[in-house]
PDB file of C-alpha atoms in Angstrom:
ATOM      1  CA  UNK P  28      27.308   7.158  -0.717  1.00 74.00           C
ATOM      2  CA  UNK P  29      26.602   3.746   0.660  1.00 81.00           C
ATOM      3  CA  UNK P  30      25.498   1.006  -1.597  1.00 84.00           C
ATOM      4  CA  UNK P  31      22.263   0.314   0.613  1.00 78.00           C
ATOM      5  CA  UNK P  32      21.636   4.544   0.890  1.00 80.00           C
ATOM      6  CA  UNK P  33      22.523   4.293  -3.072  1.00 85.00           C
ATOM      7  CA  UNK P  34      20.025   1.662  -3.952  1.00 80.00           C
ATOM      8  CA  UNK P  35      17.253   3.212  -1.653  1.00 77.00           C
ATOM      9  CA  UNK P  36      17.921   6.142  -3.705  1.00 80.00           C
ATOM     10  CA  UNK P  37      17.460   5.197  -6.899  1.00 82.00           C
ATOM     11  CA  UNK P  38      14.125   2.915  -5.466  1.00 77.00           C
ATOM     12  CA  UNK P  39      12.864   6.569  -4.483  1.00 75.00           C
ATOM     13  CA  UNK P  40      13.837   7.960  -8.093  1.00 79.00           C
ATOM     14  CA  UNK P  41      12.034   4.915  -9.648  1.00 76.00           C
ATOM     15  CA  UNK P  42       9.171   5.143  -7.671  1.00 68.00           C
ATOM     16  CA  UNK P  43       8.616   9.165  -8.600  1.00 69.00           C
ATOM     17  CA  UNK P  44       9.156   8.749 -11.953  1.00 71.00           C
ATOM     18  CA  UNK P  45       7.976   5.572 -13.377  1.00 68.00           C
ATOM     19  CA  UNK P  46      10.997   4.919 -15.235  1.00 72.00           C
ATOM     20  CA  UNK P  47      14.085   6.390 -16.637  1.00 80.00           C
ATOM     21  CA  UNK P  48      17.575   6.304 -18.556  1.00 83.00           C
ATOM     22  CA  UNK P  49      20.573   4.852 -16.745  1.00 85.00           C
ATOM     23  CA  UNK P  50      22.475   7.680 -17.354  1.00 86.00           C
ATOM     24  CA  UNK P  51      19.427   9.765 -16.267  1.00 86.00           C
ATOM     25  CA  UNK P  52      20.188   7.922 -12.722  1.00 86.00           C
ATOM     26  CA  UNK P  53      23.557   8.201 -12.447  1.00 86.00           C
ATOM     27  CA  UNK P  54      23.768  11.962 -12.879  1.00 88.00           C
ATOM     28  CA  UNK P  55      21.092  12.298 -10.283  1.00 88.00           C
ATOM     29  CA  UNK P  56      22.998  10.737  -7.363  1.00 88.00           C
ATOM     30  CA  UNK P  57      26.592  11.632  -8.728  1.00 88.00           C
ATOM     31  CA  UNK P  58      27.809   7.990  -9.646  1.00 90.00           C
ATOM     32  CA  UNK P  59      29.089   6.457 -12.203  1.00 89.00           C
ATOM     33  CA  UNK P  60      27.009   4.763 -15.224  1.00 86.00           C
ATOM     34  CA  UNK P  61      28.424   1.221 -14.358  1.00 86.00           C
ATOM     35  CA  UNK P  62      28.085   2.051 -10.447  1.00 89.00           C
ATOM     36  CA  UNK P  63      24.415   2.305 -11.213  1.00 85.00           C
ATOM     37  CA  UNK P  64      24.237  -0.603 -13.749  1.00 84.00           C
ATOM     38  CA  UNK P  65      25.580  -2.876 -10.965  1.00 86.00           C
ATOM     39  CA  UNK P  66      23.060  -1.627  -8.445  1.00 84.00           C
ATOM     40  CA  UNK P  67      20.239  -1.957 -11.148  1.00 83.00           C
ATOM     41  CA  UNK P  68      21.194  -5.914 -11.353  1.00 82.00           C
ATOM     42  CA  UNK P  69      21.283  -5.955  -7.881  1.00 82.00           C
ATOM     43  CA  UNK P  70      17.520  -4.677  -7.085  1.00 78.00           C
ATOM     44  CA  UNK P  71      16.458  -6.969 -10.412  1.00 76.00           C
ATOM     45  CA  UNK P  72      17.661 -10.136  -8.531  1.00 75.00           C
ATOM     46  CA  UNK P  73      15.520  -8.883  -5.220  1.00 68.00           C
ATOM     47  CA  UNK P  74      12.536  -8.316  -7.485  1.00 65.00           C
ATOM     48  CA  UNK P  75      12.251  -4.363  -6.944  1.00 70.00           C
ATOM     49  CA  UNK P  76      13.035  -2.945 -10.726  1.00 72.00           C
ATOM     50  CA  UNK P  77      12.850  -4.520 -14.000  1.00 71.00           C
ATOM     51  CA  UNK P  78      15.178  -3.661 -16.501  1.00 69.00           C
ATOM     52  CA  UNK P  79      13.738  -2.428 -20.197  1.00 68.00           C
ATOM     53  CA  UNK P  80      15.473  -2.140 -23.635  1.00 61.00           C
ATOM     54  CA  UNK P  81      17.624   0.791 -24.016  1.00 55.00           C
ATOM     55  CA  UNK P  82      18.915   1.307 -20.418  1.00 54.00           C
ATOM     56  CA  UNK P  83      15.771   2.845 -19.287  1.00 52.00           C
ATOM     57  CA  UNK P  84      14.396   1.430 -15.922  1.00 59.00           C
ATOM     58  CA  UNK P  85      11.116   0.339 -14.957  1.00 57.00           C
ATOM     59  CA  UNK P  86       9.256  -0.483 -11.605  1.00 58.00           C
ATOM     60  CA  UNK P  87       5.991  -2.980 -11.513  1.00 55.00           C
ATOM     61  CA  UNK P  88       4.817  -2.667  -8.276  1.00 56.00           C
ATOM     62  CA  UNK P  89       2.201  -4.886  -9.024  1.00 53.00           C
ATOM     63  CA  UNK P  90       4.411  -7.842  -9.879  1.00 54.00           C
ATOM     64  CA  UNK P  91       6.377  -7.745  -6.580  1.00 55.00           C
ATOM     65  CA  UNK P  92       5.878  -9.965  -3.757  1.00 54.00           C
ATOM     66  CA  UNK P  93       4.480  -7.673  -0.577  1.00 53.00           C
ATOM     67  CA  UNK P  94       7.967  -7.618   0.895  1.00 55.00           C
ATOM     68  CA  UNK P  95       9.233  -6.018  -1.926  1.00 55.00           C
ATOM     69  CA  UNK P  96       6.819  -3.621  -2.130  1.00 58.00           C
ATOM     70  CA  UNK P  97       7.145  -2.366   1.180  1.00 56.00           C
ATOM     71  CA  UNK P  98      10.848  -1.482   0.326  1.00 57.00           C
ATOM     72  CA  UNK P  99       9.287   1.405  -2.010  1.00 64.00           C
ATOM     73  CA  UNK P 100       8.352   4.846  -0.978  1.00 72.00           C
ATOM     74  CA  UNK P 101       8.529   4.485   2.895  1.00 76.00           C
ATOM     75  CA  UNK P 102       9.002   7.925   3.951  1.00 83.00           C
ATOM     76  CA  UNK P 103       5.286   8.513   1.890  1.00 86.00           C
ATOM     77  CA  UNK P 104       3.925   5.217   3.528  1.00 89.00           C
ATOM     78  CA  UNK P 105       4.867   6.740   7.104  1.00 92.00           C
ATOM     79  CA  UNK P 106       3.534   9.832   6.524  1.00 93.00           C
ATOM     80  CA  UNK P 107      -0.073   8.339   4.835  1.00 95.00           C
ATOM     81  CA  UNK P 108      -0.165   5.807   8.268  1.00 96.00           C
ATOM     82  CA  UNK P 109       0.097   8.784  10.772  1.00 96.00           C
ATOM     83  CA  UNK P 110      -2.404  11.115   8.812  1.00 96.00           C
ATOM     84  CA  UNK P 111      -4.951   7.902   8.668  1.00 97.00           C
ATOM     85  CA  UNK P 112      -4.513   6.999  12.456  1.00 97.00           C
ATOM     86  CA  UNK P 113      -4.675  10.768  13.445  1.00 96.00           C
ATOM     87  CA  UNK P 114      -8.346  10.734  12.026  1.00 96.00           C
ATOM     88  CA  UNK P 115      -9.491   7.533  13.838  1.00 97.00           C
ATOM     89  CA  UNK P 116     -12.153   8.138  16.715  1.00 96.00           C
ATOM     90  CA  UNK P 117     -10.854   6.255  19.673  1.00 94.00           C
ATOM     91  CA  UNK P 118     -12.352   3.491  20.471  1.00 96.00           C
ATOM     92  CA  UNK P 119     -13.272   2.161  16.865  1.00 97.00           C
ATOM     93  CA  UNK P 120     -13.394  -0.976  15.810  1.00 98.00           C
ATOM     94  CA  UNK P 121     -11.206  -1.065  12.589  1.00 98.00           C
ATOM     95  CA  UNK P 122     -10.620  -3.743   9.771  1.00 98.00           C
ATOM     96  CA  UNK P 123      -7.552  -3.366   8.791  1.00 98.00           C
ATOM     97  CA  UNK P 124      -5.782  -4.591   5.279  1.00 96.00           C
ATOM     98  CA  UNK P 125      -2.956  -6.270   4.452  1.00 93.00           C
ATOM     99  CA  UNK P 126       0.282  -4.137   3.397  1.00 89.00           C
ATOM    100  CA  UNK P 127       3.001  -1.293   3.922  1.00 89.00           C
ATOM    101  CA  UNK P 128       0.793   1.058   4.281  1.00 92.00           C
ATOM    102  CA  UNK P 129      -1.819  -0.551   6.520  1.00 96.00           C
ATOM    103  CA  UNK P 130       1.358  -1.601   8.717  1.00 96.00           C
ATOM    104  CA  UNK P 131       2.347   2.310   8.736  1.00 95.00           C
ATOM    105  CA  UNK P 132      -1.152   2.715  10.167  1.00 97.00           C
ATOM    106  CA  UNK P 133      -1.156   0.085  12.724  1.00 97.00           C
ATOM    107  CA  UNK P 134       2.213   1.589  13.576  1.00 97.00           C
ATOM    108  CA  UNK P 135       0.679   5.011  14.178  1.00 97.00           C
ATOM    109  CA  UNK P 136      -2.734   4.041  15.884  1.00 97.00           C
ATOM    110  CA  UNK P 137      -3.561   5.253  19.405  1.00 93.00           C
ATOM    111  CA  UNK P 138      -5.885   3.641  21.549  1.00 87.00           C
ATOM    112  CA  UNK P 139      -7.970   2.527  22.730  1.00 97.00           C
ATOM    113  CA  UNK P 140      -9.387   0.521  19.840  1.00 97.00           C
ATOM    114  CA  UNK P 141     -10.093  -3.212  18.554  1.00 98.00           C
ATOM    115  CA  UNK P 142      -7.964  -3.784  15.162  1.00 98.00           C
ATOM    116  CA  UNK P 143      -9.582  -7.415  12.837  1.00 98.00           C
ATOM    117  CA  UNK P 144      -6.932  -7.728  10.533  1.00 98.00           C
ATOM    118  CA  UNK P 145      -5.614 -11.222   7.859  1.00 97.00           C
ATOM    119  CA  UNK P 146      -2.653  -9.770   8.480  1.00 96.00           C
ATOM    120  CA  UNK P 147       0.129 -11.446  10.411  1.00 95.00           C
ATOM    121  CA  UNK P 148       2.904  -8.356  10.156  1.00 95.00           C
ATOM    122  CA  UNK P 149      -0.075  -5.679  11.367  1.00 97.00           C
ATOM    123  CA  UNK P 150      -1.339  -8.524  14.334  1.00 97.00           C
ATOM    124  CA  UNK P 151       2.592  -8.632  15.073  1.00 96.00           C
ATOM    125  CA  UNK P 152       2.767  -5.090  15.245  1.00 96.00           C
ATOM    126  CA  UNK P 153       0.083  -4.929  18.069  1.00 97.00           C
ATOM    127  CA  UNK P 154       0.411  -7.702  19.447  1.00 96.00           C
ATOM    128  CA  UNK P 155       2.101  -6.411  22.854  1.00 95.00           C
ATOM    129  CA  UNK P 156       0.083  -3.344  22.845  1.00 96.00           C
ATOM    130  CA  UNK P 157      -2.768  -3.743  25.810  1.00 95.00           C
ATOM    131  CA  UNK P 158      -4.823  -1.127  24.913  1.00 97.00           C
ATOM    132  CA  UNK P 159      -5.431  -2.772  21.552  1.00 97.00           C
ATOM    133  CA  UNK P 160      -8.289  -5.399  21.337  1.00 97.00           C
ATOM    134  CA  UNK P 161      -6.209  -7.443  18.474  1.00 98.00           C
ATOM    135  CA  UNK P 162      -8.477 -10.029  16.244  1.00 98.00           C
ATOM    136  CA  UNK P 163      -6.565 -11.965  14.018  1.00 97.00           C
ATOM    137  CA  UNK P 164      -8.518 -13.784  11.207  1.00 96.00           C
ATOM    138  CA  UNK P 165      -6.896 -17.128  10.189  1.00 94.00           C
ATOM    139  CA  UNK P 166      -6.992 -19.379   6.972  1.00 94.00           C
ATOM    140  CA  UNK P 167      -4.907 -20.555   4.091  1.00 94.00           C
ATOM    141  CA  UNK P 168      -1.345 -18.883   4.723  1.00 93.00           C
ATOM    142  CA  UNK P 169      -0.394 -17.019   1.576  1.00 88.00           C
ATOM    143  CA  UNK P 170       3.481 -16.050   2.049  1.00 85.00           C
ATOM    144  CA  UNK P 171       3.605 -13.804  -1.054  1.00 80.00           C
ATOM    145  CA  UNK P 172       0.971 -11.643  -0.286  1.00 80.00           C
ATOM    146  CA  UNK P 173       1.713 -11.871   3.926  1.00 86.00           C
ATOM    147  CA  UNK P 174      -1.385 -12.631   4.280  1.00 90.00           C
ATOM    148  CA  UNK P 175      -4.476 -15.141   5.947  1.00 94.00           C
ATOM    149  CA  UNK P 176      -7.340 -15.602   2.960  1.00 94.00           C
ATOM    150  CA  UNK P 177      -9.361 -18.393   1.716  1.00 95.00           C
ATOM    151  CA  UNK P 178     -12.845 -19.703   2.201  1.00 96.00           C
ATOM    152  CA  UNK P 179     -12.197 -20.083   6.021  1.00 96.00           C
ATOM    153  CA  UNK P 180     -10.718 -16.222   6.760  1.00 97.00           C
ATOM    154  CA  UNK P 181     -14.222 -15.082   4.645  1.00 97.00           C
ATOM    155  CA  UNK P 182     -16.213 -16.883   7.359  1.00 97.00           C
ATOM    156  CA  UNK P 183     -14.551 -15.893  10.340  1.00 96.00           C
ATOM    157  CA  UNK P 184     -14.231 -12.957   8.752  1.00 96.00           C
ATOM    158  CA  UNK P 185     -18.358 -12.781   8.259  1.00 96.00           C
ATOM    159  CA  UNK P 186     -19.079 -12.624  12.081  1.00 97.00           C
ATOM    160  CA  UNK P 187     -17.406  -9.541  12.817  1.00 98.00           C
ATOM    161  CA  UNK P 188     -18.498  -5.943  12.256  1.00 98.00           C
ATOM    162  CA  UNK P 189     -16.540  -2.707  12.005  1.00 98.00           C
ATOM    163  CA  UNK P 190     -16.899   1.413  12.306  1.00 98.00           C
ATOM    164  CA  UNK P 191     -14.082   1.521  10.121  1.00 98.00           C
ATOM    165  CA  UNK P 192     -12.894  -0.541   6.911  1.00 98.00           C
ATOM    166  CA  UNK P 193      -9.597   0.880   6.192  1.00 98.00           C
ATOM    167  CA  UNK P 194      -8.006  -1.261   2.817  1.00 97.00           C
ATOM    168  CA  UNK P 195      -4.784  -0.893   1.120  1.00 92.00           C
ATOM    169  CA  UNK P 196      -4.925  -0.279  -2.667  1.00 85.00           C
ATOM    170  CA  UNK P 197      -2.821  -2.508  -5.554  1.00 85.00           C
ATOM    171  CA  UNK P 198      -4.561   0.422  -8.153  1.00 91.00           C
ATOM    172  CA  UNK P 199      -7.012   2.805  -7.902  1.00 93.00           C
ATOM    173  CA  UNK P 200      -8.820   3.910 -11.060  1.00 93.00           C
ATOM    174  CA  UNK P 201     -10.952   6.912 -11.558  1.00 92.00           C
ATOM    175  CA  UNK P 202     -13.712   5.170 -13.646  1.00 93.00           C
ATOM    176  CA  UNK P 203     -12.697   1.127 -12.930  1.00 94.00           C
ATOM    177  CA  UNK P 204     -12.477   1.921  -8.798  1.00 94.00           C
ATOM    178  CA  UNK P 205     -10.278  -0.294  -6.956  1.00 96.00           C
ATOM    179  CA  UNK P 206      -9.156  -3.392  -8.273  1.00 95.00           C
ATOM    180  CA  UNK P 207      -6.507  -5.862  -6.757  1.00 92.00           C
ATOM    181  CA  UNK P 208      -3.939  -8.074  -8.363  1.00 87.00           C
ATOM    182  CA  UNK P 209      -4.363 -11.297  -6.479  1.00 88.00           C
ATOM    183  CA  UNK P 210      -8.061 -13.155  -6.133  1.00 92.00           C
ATOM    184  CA  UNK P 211      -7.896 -14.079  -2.774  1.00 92.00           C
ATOM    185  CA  UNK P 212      -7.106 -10.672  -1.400  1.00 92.00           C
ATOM    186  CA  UNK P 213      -9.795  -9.000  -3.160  1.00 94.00           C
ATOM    187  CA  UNK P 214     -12.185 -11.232  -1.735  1.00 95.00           C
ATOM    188  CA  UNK P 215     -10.987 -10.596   1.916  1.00 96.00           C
ATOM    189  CA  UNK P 216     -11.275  -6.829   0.598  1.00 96.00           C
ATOM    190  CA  UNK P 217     -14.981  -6.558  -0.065  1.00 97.00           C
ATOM    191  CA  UNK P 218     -15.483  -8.872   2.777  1.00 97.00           C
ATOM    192  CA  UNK P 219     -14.175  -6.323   4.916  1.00 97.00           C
ATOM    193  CA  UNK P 220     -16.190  -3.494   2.988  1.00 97.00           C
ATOM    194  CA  UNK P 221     -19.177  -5.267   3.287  1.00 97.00           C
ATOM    195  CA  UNK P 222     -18.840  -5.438   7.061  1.00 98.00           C
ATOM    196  CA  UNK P 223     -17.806  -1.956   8.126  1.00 98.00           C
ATOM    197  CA  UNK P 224     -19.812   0.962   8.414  1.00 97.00           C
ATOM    198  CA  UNK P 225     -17.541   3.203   7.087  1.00 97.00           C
ATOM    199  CA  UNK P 226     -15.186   2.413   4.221  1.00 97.00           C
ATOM    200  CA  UNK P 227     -11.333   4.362   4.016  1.00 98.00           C
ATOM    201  CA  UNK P 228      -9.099   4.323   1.068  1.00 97.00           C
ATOM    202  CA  UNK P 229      -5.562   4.617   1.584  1.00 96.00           C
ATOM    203  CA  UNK P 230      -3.262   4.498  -1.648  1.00 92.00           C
ATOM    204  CA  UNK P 231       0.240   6.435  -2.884  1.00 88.00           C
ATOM    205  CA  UNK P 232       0.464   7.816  -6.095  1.00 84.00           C
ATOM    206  CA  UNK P 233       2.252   4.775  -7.665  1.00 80.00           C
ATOM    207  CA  UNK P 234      -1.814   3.018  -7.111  1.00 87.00           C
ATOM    208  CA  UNK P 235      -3.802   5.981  -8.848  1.00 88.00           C
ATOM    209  CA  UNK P 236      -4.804   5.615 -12.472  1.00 88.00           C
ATOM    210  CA  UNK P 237      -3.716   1.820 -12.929  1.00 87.00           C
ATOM    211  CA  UNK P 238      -6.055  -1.129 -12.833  1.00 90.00           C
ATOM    212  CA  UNK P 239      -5.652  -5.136 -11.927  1.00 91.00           C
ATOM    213  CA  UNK P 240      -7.778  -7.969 -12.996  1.00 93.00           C
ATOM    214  CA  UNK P 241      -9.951  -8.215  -9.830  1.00 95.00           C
ATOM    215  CA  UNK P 242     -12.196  -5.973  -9.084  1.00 96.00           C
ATOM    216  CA  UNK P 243     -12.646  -4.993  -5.501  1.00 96.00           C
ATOM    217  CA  UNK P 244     -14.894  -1.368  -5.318  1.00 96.00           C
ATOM    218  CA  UNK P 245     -16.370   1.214  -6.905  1.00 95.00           C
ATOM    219  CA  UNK P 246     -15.147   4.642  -6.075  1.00 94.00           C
ATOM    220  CA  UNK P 247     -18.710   5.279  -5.140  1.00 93.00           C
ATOM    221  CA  UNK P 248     -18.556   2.753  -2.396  1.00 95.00           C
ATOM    222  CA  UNK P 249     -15.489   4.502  -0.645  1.00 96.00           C
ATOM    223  CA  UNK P 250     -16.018   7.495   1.928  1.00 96.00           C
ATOM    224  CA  UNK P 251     -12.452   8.535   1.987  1.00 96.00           C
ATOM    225  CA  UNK P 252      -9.090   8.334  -0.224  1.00 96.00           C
ATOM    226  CA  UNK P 253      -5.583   9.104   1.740  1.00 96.00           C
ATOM    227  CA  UNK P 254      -2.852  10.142  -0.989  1.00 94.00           C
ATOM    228  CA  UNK P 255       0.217  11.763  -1.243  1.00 90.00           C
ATOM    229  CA  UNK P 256      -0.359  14.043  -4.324  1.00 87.00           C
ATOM    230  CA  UNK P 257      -3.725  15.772  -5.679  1.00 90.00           C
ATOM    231  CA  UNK P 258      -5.721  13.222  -7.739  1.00 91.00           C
ATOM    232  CA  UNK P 259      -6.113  15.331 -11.045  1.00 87.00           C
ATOM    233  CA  UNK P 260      -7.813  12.648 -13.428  1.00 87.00           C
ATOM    234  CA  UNK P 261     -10.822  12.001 -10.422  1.00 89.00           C
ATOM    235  CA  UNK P 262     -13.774  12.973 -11.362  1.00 84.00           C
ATOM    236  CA  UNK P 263     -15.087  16.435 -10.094  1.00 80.00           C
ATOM    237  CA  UNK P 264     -18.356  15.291  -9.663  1.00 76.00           C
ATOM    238  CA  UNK P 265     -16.807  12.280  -7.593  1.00 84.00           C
ATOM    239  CA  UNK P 266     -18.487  11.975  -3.766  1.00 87.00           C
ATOM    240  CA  UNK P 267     -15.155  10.114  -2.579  1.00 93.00           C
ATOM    241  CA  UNK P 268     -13.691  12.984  -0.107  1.00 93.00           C
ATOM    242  CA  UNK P 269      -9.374  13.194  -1.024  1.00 93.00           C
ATOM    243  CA  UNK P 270      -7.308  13.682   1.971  1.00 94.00           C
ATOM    244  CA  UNK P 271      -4.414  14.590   0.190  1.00 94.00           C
ATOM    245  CA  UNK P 272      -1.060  14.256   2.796  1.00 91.00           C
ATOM    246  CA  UNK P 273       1.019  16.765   2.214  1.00 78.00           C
ATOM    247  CA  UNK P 274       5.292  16.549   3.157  1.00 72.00           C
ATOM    248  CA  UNK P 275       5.369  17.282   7.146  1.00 57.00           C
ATOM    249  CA  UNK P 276       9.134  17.994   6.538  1.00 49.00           C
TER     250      UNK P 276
END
């Protein structure tokens, strides 16, 4: 197997199970312990795992710089961004968050429809697409997070008004609600719930049951949650409708 397939392998293994032995690893892609030692070091240095005592491995998604995070779980992140965009009315205005999985929606969306996004990868993304009406909200550049924020993107931000907020999650928690890691995207978050009609969750597993230090939401104040696996700790008597994504293979 090729180092790169290799790595993306174990990233995938990581990402399903949280964390595991080294040896664990290496019989699950047929290499050698050292093989997967040396590819271990290798996604430490690009900030994608973290290394714990006793061999096993660890991933903190929340620690990782946005490019980083978009290397995990992209066949998931695909699938969430084409379920999302398949449910969008045409002609909508959307808001549309920072992220992976935001881009995998932007990637997906059909028009026509007007897309007000911080975002500089999703405004990219649409950028040559006509039948897009593409609003892109400036401010204080924030190159870990990819992403406009700051007092002046939560005024420009203020005079627009969408059908649709649809916002990325750093963790999703059944009783704390959705919570972000950095202080400056969470305020461009409930800016952008505050100013849609209609508020959309989208979030992998790796988000659900974890919480950061700034609180965005309640659950309450979300309509929908897009996921890739049933949400078992959420509350039954919970009003938030799961759209649970399913493998298309």
């Amino acid at each position: 197997m090729h180092k790169a397939a290799r790595q993306r392998h174990l990233l995938d293994l990581l990402s399903e199970r949280g964390q595991a032995a080294v040896a664990e690893l290496a019989g699950a892609i047929g290499v050698s312990v050292d093989t997967v030692r040396r590819d271990l070091a290798d996604l430490e240095r690009q900030g994608l795992a973290q290394k714990h005592h006793g061999g096993a491995i660890a991933l903190e998604p929340s620690g990782m710089p946005r490019q980083a995070r978009a290397a995990l779980l992209p066949k998931i992140k695909q699938r969430l961004g084409r379920a999302v965009a398949a449910q969008l009315p045409p002609g909508s205005t959307l808001m549309l968050d920072a992220g992976s999985t935001l881009l995998a929606v932007a990637q997906a969306l059909r028009g026509p429809a007007t897309v007000i996004t911080a975002s500089l990868d999703i405004a990219q993304c649409l950028s040559d697409r006509p039948e897009i009406n593409l609003i892109l909200l400036g401010g204080q550049w924030d190159a870990r997070q990819r992403l406009f924020a700051g007092s002046a993107t939560l005024a420009l931000l203020a005079r627009y008004r969408a059908d649709i907020a649809l916002l990325g999650a750093c963790a999703v928690h059944p009783q704390l609600g959705l919570s972000a890691g950095e202080e400056a995207d969470a305020e461009v978050k409930r800016a952008m719930l505050a100013n849609s009609g209609e508020r959309w969750l989208v979030a992998d597993h790796m988000k659900l049951d974890r919480c950061e230090p700034h609180h965005v939401a309640d659950l309450a104040q979300i309509q929908r949650l897009f996921t890739d696996r049933p949400w078992d700790n959420l509350d039954e008597q919970s009003l938030i409708e799961l759209c649970v994504v399913a493998d298309d293979r």
